[in-house]
Short mmCIF file of C-alpha atoms in Angstrom, two decimals:
data_model
loop_
_atom_site.label_atom_id
_atom_site.label_comp_id
_atom_site.label_asym_id
_atom_site.label_seq_id
_atom_site.Cartn_x
_atom_site.Cartn_y
_atom_site.Cartn_z
CA MET J 794 -24.15 -33.88 -21.79
CA GLN J 795 -27.21 -31.68 -21.38
CA LEU J 796 -26.81 -27.93 -21.88
CA ARG J 797 -29.11 -24.93 -21.87
CA TYR J 798 -29.21 -22.43 -24.71
CA ASN J 799 -30.95 -19.13 -24.00
CA PHE J 800 -32.39 -16.82 -26.65
CA ARG J 801 -34.33 -13.57 -26.46
CA LEU J 802 -38.02 -13.66 -27.41
CA TYR J 803 -40.05 -10.75 -28.78
CA PRO J 804 -43.72 -11.76 -28.40
CA THR J 805 -46.48 -9.62 -29.85
CA PRO J 806 -48.98 -7.91 -27.49
CA GLY J 807 -51.45 -10.76 -28.04
CA GLN J 808 -48.78 -13.36 -27.35
CA ARG J 809 -47.77 -11.52 -24.18
CA ALA J 810 -51.35 -11.74 -22.95
CA ALA J 811 -51.43 -15.47 -23.76
CA LEU J 812 -48.12 -15.97 -21.95
CA ALA J 813 -49.39 -14.03 -18.93
CA GLN J 814 -52.41 -16.34 -18.82
CA ALA J 815 -50.15 -19.41 -19.02
CA PHE J 816 -47.91 -18.04 -16.25
CA GLY J 817 -50.96 -17.47 -14.08
CA CYS J 818 -52.46 -20.92 -14.70
CA ALA J 819 -49.17 -22.66 -13.93
CA ARG J 820 -48.85 -20.62 -10.75
CA VAL J 821 -52.40 -21.50 -9.63
CA VAL J 822 -51.87 -25.23 -10.23
CA PHE J 823 -48.60 -25.13 -8.27
CA ASN J 824 -50.25 -23.30 -5.36
CA ASP J 825 -53.34 -25.54 -5.39
CA GLY J 826 -51.13 -28.62 -5.23
CA LEU J 827 -49.05 -27.18 -2.41
CA ARG J 828 -52.19 -26.20 -0.48
CA ALA J 829 -53.70 -29.68 -0.90
CA ARG J 830 -50.61 -31.34 0.55
CA GLN J 831 -50.34 -28.85 3.40
CA GLU J 832 -53.99 -29.37 4.34
CA ALA J 833 -53.59 -33.17 4.21
CA HIS J 834 -50.54 -32.93 6.48
CA ALA J 835 -52.35 -30.64 8.95
CA ALA J 836 -55.31 -33.04 9.08
CA GLY J 837 -53.03 -36.02 9.71
CA LEU J 838 -53.91 -37.63 6.38
CA PRO J 839 -51.43 -39.60 4.22
CA TYR J 840 -49.16 -37.77 1.79
CA VAL J 841 -51.05 -37.02 -1.43
CA SER J 842 -49.41 -38.98 -4.25
CA ASP J 843 -48.32 -37.34 -7.51
CA GLY J 844 -51.03 -39.07 -9.55
CA GLU J 845 -53.81 -38.24 -7.09
CA LEU J 846 -52.66 -34.63 -6.89
CA SER J 847 -52.68 -34.26 -10.68
CA LYS J 848 -56.19 -35.66 -10.86
CA ARG J 849 -57.40 -33.35 -8.11
CA VAL J 850 -55.87 -29.97 -9.08
CA ILE J 851 -55.89 -30.34 -12.89
CA THR J 852 -58.33 -32.95 -14.26
CA GLN J 853 -61.13 -32.43 -11.74
CA ALA J 854 -60.45 -28.72 -11.26
CA LYS J 855 -61.05 -28.02 -14.96
CA LYS J 856 -64.63 -29.28 -14.52
CA THR J 857 -65.43 -26.71 -11.81
CA PRO J 858 -66.62 -23.14 -12.54
CA GLU J 859 -63.80 -21.71 -10.38
CA ARG J 860 -61.01 -23.36 -12.42
CA ALA J 861 -62.64 -23.87 -15.84
CA TRP J 862 -60.17 -21.40 -17.39
CA LEU J 863 -57.33 -23.90 -16.81
CA GLY J 864 -58.45 -25.57 -20.03
CA GLU J 865 -57.48 -22.47 -22.04
CA VAL J 866 -53.75 -23.20 -21.77
CA SER J 867 -51.63 -26.19 -22.78
CA ALA J 868 -52.09 -29.15 -20.43
CA VAL J 869 -48.33 -29.77 -20.53
CA VAL J 870 -47.70 -26.40 -18.88
CA LEU J 871 -49.95 -27.41 -15.96
CA GLN J 872 -48.37 -30.85 -15.65
CA GLN J 873 -44.88 -29.34 -15.60
CA ALA J 874 -45.88 -26.89 -12.87
CA LEU J 875 -46.97 -29.86 -10.77
CA ALA J 876 -43.73 -31.68 -11.66
CA ASP J 877 -41.80 -28.68 -10.24
CA LEU J 878 -43.77 -28.99 -6.99
CA ASN J 879 -43.02 -32.72 -6.78
CA THR J 880 -39.32 -32.07 -7.37
CA ALA J 881 -39.30 -29.41 -4.66
CA TYR J 882 -40.85 -31.85 -2.19
CA ARG J 883 -38.39 -34.62 -3.08
CA ASN J 884 -35.46 -32.25 -2.60
CA PHE J 885 -36.86 -31.12 0.76
CA PHE J 886 -37.36 -34.69 2.00
CA ALA J 887 -33.91 -35.75 0.77
CA SER J 888 -32.33 -32.77 2.54
CA ALA J 889 -34.24 -33.39 5.79
CA SER J 890 -33.21 -37.08 5.82
CA GLY J 891 -29.57 -36.32 5.04
CA LYS J 892 -29.55 -37.99 1.61
CA ARG J 893 -29.02 -34.65 -0.11
CA LYS J 894 -25.67 -33.02 0.63
CA GLY J 895 -25.04 -29.32 0.99
CA PRO J 896 -27.16 -26.59 2.61
CA LYS J 897 -30.56 -27.54 3.96
CA VAL J 898 -33.42 -27.17 1.48
CA ALA J 899 -36.55 -25.38 2.70
CA PRO J 900 -40.04 -26.76 2.00
CA PRO J 901 -41.86 -25.42 -1.10
CA ARG J 902 -43.46 -21.98 -0.78
CA PHE J 903 -46.42 -20.45 -2.55
CA ARG J 904 -45.73 -18.59 -5.78
CA SER J 905 -46.85 -15.01 -6.30
CA ARG J 906 -47.76 -13.07 -9.39
CA LYS J 907 -45.37 -10.42 -8.06
CA ASP J 908 -42.37 -12.76 -8.19
CA ASN J 909 -39.45 -11.34 -10.16
CA ARG J 910 -39.36 -14.37 -12.43
CA GLN J 911 -42.28 -16.10 -14.15
CA ALA J 912 -41.71 -19.28 -16.15
CA ILE J 913 -43.53 -22.09 -17.92
CA ARG J 914 -42.07 -25.22 -19.51
CA PHE J 915 -43.03 -27.14 -22.65
CA THR J 916 -41.77 -30.67 -23.23
CA ARG J 917 -41.85 -32.69 -26.45
CA ASN J 918 -45.36 -33.87 -25.54
CA ALA J 919 -46.54 -30.30 -26.08
CA ARG J 920 -45.29 -30.46 -29.67
CA PHE J 921 -43.53 -27.12 -29.63
CA ALA J 922 -41.50 -26.51 -32.76
CA ILE J 923 -39.07 -24.17 -34.49
CA THR J 924 -40.64 -23.05 -37.75
CA ALA J 925 -38.87 -22.74 -41.10
CA GLY J 926 -38.92 -18.98 -40.60
CA GLY J 927 -37.04 -19.26 -37.32
CA ARG J 928 -39.94 -18.66 -34.94
CA LEU J 929 -40.79 -20.65 -31.84
CA ARG J 930 -44.22 -22.27 -32.18
CA LEU J 931 -45.86 -22.72 -28.79
CA PRO J 932 -49.27 -24.44 -28.35
CA LYS J 933 -52.14 -22.00 -27.70
CA ILE J 934 -49.70 -19.06 -27.88
CA GLY J 935 -48.54 -18.92 -31.49
CA ASP J 936 -45.32 -18.38 -33.43
CA VAL J 937 -43.09 -16.19 -31.26
CA PRO J 938 -40.20 -14.26 -32.89
CA VAL J 939 -36.77 -15.35 -31.62
CA LYS J 940 -33.43 -13.53 -31.78
CA TRP J 941 -31.10 -16.39 -32.72
CA SER J 942 -27.44 -15.82 -31.82
CA ARG J 943 -26.27 -19.36 -32.72
CA ARG J 944 -27.59 -22.70 -33.91
CA LEU J 945 -28.78 -25.41 -31.58
CA PRO J 946 -26.48 -28.46 -31.66
CA SER J 947 -29.42 -30.89 -31.59
CA GLU J 948 -33.18 -31.14 -31.28
CA PRO J 949 -34.28 -29.63 -27.93
CA SER J 950 -36.05 -31.89 -25.45
CA SER J 951 -37.82 -29.02 -23.70
CA VAL J 952 -38.10 -25.25 -23.72
CA THR J 953 -38.75 -22.96 -20.78
CA VAL J 954 -40.27 -19.56 -21.51
CA ILE J 955 -39.13 -17.01 -18.93
CA LYS J 956 -40.19 -13.47 -18.15
CA ASP J 957 -37.64 -11.69 -15.96
CA ALA J 958 -38.01 -8.72 -13.62
CA ALA J 959 -37.07 -6.32 -16.42
CA GLY J 960 -40.02 -7.52 -18.52
CA ARG J 961 -37.82 -9.37 -21.02
CA TYR J 962 -38.81 -12.76 -22.45
CA PHE J 963 -36.39 -15.64 -23.01
CA ALA J 964 -36.56 -19.16 -24.38
CA SER J 965 -34.29 -21.63 -22.58
CA PHE J 966 -33.78 -24.82 -24.62
CA VAL J 967 -32.45 -28.04 -23.09
CA VAL J 968 -30.39 -29.91 -25.67
CA GLU J 969 -28.14 -32.95 -25.68
CA ALA J 970 -24.76 -31.57 -26.73
CA PRO J 971 -22.00 -33.97 -27.80
CA ALA J 972 -18.54 -33.71 -26.24
CA GLU J 973 -16.16 -31.59 -28.33
CA PRO J 974 -12.63 -32.45 -27.12
CA LEU J 975 -10.12 -29.76 -27.97
CA PRO J 976 -6.61 -30.62 -29.18
CA GLN J 977 -4.29 -31.72 -26.37
CA THR J 978 -1.97 -29.08 -24.95
CA ALA J 979 0.80 -29.24 -22.37
CA ALA J 980 -0.22 -25.99 -20.66
CA GLU J 981 -1.64 -26.09 -17.12
CA VAL J 982 -2.63 -23.14 -14.99
CA GLY J 983 -3.46 -22.31 -11.38
CA ILE J 984 -5.92 -19.52 -10.68
CA ASP J 985 -6.10 -17.34 -7.58
CA LEU J 986 -9.41 -15.47 -7.42
CA GLY J 987 -9.54 -12.12 -5.66
CA LEU J 988 -11.00 -8.63 -5.49
CA THR J 989 -8.04 -6.42 -6.41
CA HIS J 990 -7.69 -8.54 -9.55
CA PHE J 991 -10.50 -10.88 -10.55
CA ALA J 992 -8.05 -13.66 -11.37
CA VAL J 993 -4.28 -14.03 -11.12
CA LEU J 994 -2.79 -16.89 -13.14
CA SER J 995 0.24 -18.95 -12.20
CA ASP J 996 2.08 -17.71 -15.32
CA GLY J 997 1.97 -14.17 -13.94
CA ARG J 998 -0.96 -12.82 -15.93
CA LYS J 999 -3.48 -10.73 -14.03
CA VAL J 1000 -7.10 -10.24 -15.09
CA GLY J 1001 -8.56 -6.98 -13.85
CA ASN J 1002 -11.74 -6.92 -11.80
CA PRO J 1003 -14.41 -5.15 -13.91
CA ARG J 1004 -16.54 -4.26 -10.84
CA PHE J 1005 -19.72 -4.03 -12.91
CA LEU J 1006 -21.96 -3.24 -9.94
CA ARG J 1007 -19.63 -0.59 -8.55
CA ARG J 1008 -19.43 1.11 -11.95
CA ALA J 1009 -23.21 1.16 -12.25
CA GLU J 1010 -23.91 2.31 -8.69
CA ARG J 1011 -24.55 5.93 -9.62
CA ARG J 1012 -27.15 4.98 -12.23
CA LEU J 1013 -28.72 2.43 -9.89
CA ARG J 1014 -28.86 4.91 -7.02
CA LYS J 1015 -30.61 7.44 -9.22
CA ALA J 1016 -33.20 4.88 -10.39
CA GLN J 1017 -33.83 3.60 -6.87
CA LYS J 1018 -34.28 7.11 -5.49
CA ALA J 1019 -36.82 7.83 -8.21
CA LEU J 1020 -38.62 4.60 -7.28
CA SER J 1021 -38.76 5.53 -3.60
CA ARG J 1022 -40.66 8.75 -4.46
CA LYS J 1023 -43.45 7.01 -6.38
CA ALA J 1024 -46.78 6.27 -4.71
CA LYS J 1025 -47.40 2.59 -4.04
CA GLY J 1026 -49.84 1.05 -6.48
CA SER J 1027 -49.43 3.81 -9.08
CA ASN J 1028 -48.54 3.30 -12.73
CA ASN J 1029 -45.47 5.50 -12.30
CA ARG J 1030 -44.20 3.19 -9.58
CA THR J 1031 -44.64 0.21 -11.90
CA LYS J 1032 -42.56 2.00 -14.53
CA ALA J 1033 -39.90 2.93 -11.96
CA VAL J 1034 -39.69 -0.70 -10.77
CA ALA J 1035 -39.09 -1.77 -14.38
CA ARG J 1036 -36.34 0.87 -14.78
CA VAL J 1037 -34.53 -0.41 -11.68
CA ALA J 1038 -34.88 -4.00 -12.90
CA ARG J 1039 -33.47 -3.09 -16.32
CA ALA J 1040 -30.47 -1.38 -14.70
CA HIS J 1041 -29.73 -4.48 -12.63
CA ALA J 1042 -30.23 -6.70 -15.69
CA ARG J 1043 -27.58 -4.74 -17.60
CA VAL J 1044 -25.11 -5.33 -14.76
CA ALA J 1045 -25.90 -9.05 -14.61
CA ASP J 1046 -25.64 -9.42 -18.41
CA ALA J 1047 -22.26 -7.67 -18.51
CA ARG J 1048 -20.91 -9.83 -15.68
CA ARG J 1049 -22.17 -13.03 -17.34
CA ASP J 1050 -20.60 -12.08 -20.67
CA PHE J 1051 -17.26 -11.35 -18.98
CA THR J 1052 -17.16 -14.66 -17.10
CA HIS J 1053 -18.18 -16.60 -20.23
CA GLN J 1054 -15.39 -15.08 -22.31
CA LEU J 1055 -12.73 -15.50 -19.63
CA SER J 1056 -13.68 -19.09 -18.75
CA THR J 1057 -13.76 -20.10 -22.42
CA ARG J 1058 -10.33 -18.58 -23.06
CA ILE J 1059 -8.77 -20.33 -20.05
CA ILE J 1060 -10.29 -23.71 -20.98
CA ARG J 1061 -9.11 -23.42 -24.60
CA GLU J 1062 -5.55 -22.50 -23.60
CA ASN J 1063 -4.95 -25.08 -20.86
CA GLN J 1064 -5.25 -28.85 -20.52
CA ALA J 1065 -5.73 -28.65 -16.74
CA VAL J 1066 -7.07 -25.81 -14.61
CA MET J 1067 -6.59 -25.62 -10.84
CA VAL J 1068 -8.74 -23.27 -8.76
CA GLU J 1069 -9.60 -22.76 -5.09
CA ASP J 1070 -12.93 -24.02 -3.76
CA LEU J 1071 -13.89 -20.71 -2.15
CA CYS J 1072 -16.59 -20.42 0.54
CA VAL J 1073 -18.47 -17.58 -1.13
CA LYS J 1074 -21.37 -17.73 1.37
CA GLY J 1075 -18.99 -17.15 4.24
CA LEU J 1076 -17.18 -14.30 2.50
CA ALA J 1077 -20.54 -12.73 1.64
CA ARG J 1078 -21.25 -12.31 5.36
CA THR J 1079 -18.26 -10.00 5.83
CA ARG J 1080 -17.84 -6.28 5.18
CA LEU J 1081 -16.70 -7.23 1.66
CA ALA J 1082 -20.12 -8.71 0.83
CA LYS J 1083 -20.99 -6.31 -1.99
CA SER J 1084 -17.61 -6.73 -3.67
CA VAL J 1085 -17.76 -10.52 -3.30
CA HIS J 1086 -21.20 -10.71 -4.92
CA ASP J 1087 -20.09 -8.26 -7.63
CA ALA J 1088 -17.13 -10.50 -8.52
CA GLY J 1089 -19.28 -13.54 -9.31
CA TRP J 1090 -16.69 -16.21 -8.44
CA SER J 1091 -19.21 -19.04 -8.10
CA ALA J 1092 -20.61 -18.50 -11.60
CA PHE J 1093 -17.08 -18.37 -13.02
CA VAL J 1094 -16.04 -21.67 -11.38
CA SER J 1095 -19.30 -23.33 -12.49
CA MET J 1096 -18.59 -22.27 -16.08
CA LEU J 1097 -15.06 -23.65 -15.85
CA GLU J 1098 -16.50 -26.92 -14.55
CA TYR J 1099 -19.00 -27.63 -17.32
CA LYS J 1100 -16.76 -26.32 -20.09
CA ALA J 1101 -13.90 -28.51 -18.91
CA ALA J 1102 -16.21 -31.54 -19.05
CA ARG J 1103 -17.43 -30.62 -22.53
CA TYR J 1104 -14.06 -29.84 -24.09
CA GLY J 1105 -12.04 -32.68 -22.57
CA ARG J 1106 -10.13 -30.61 -20.03
CA THR J 1107 -9.45 -31.26 -16.34
CA LEU J 1108 -10.61 -29.01 -13.53
CA VAL J 1109 -9.18 -29.53 -10.04
CA LYS J 1110 -10.64 -27.75 -7.02
CA ILE J 1111 -8.20 -27.10 -4.19
CA ASP J 1112 -9.37 -27.28 -0.58
CA ARG J 1113 -10.43 -23.85 0.67
CA TRP J 1114 -8.23 -24.22 3.78
CA PHE J 1115 -5.06 -24.69 1.78
CA PRO J 1116 -2.66 -21.83 2.79
CA SER J 1117 -1.82 -20.80 -0.76
CA SER J 1118 -0.85 -17.21 0.14
CA LYS J 1119 1.40 -18.06 3.12
CA LEU J 1120 3.30 -20.89 1.44
CA CYS J 1121 6.54 -20.11 -0.37
CA SER J 1122 6.32 -21.55 -3.88
CA ALA J 1123 10.11 -21.77 -4.07
CA CYS J 1124 11.08 -23.64 -0.89
CA GLY J 1125 7.74 -24.68 0.68
CA ALA J 1126 8.23 -22.68 3.88
CA LEU J 1127 5.02 -21.56 5.60
CA ALA J 1128 4.80 -17.98 6.90
CA GLU J 1129 3.19 -17.49 10.29
CA SER J 1130 0.65 -14.88 9.15
CA MET J 1131 -0.24 -12.99 6.02
CA PRO J 1132 -2.64 -10.03 6.50
CA LEU J 1133 -4.65 -8.95 3.47
CA ASN J 1134 -2.78 -5.63 3.23
CA VAL J 1135 0.49 -7.47 2.53
CA ARG J 1136 0.67 -7.66 -1.26
CA SER J 1137 4.29 -8.81 -1.55
CA TRP J 1138 6.63 -10.56 0.85
CA ALA J 1139 10.14 -12.02 1.10
CA CYS J 1140 10.83 -15.59 2.20
CA PRO J 1141 13.94 -16.39 4.33
CA CYS J 1142 15.14 -18.51 1.37
CA GLY J 1143 15.61 -15.26 -0.55
CA ALA J 1144 12.59 -15.48 -2.85
CA VAL J 1145 10.45 -12.33 -3.16
CA HIS J 1146 6.81 -13.05 -3.95
CA ASP J 1147 3.85 -11.19 -5.33
CA ARG J 1148 1.16 -12.45 -2.96
CA ASP J 1149 -1.39 -13.41 -5.64
CA VAL J 1150 1.05 -14.86 -8.18
CA ASN J 1151 2.63 -16.95 -5.42
CA ALA J 1152 -0.81 -18.24 -4.38
CA ALA J 1153 -1.62 -19.17 -7.99
CA LYS J 1154 1.67 -21.10 -8.29
CA ASN J 1155 0.92 -23.01 -5.10
CA ILE J 1156 -2.59 -23.81 -6.33
CA LEU J 1157 -1.08 -25.15 -9.56
CA ALA J 1158 1.46 -27.33 -7.72
CA THR J 1159 -1.16 -28.72 -5.33
CA GLY J 1160 -3.57 -29.41 -8.19
CA ARG J 1161 -0.88 -31.35 -10.05
CA ALA J 1162 -0.16 -33.41 -6.94
CA GLU J 1163 -3.86 -34.23 -6.51
CA ARG J 1164 -4.08 -35.30 -10.15
CA LEU J 1165 -1.11 -37.64 -9.74
CA ASN J 1166 -2.60 -39.15 -6.59
CA ALA J 1167 -5.93 -39.66 -8.31
CA CYS J 1168 -4.17 -41.47 -11.17
CA GLY J 1169 -2.22 -43.71 -8.80
CA GLY J 1170 1.07 -41.89 -9.15
CA THR J 1171 3.46 -40.87 -6.38
CA VAL J 1172 4.29 -37.37 -5.28
CA ARG J 1173 7.74 -36.51 -3.95
CA PRO J 1174 7.37 -34.96 -0.48
CA ALA J 1175 8.37 -31.33 -0.15
CA ALA J 1176 11.87 -30.66 1.08
#
């Protein structure tokens, strides 16, 4: 399976200037290609093919005085920018025709030098390399120092150089990672995700919600107030924007580290993991929007998904409409209603439930039933 490995880069001032030029050239090629297709569509002309577009906005453009500077960066960077545009168009057409499932995809938009994220991609054709001294050699940029936190499992097929809103540089390697099945275990777990506790497991364990954004709100508020007082276009405003971006980056990094550690621990301990398929977009439109985004449930479930595939575990997603909180895990009776402020309740059968632990047990039982059905087994109907 293909995985991404991200590492921090520390380019020199000269390399930063070369990267800025590469970012700009890739952005111009992307925008030129988008403009050419938009103009052809407005004029009623046929769709400009990928090959014709490459010839027009790269090969021929380099020969003009207005775009001669495109030849100062790696040609692979320009080709990959155009490949991104072609992918965006294919996704848009597939979404419009119904071939692509999920939310509708919007048509490509023009890129701006003020975008929070700038990126360029080098493939093997560019002949990027990792030197004996541990630096990343990029064509027409040089040997960039890398902060290695671990070894790559195989030779990377491509590397994307990213500059984020905080001004940090990263190298994102795409590598083919072999499956690493963990030893079989009999343990299985159901997970109920929430806001009071980030995760409640069917064995009764509760993982606290770190609330990284809430904890950093005072520092963020102070940085954003300072930004609001700076004159637009001034150097001080540029510095204040970077301070706000760094504060948000610290929150995002802490949340990502937490979800990585928790998802890895759960996958290592359990052979099968059952979790609800939450509608995060819908929950993010409620008054709990900030807390929902701060929790980062979608990222956590995505990590569980790819780690389960890599380590030979099973992940089962339970339908979001399954009444896990209202169903008694002891007798199967369904309560009429269960407001959010009810944290524990008693079933007529005599069982007293912690709301979240009961939901996790029901998620586990339903996940097991779905696994048996998928394998052709039979499930005894509830009494």
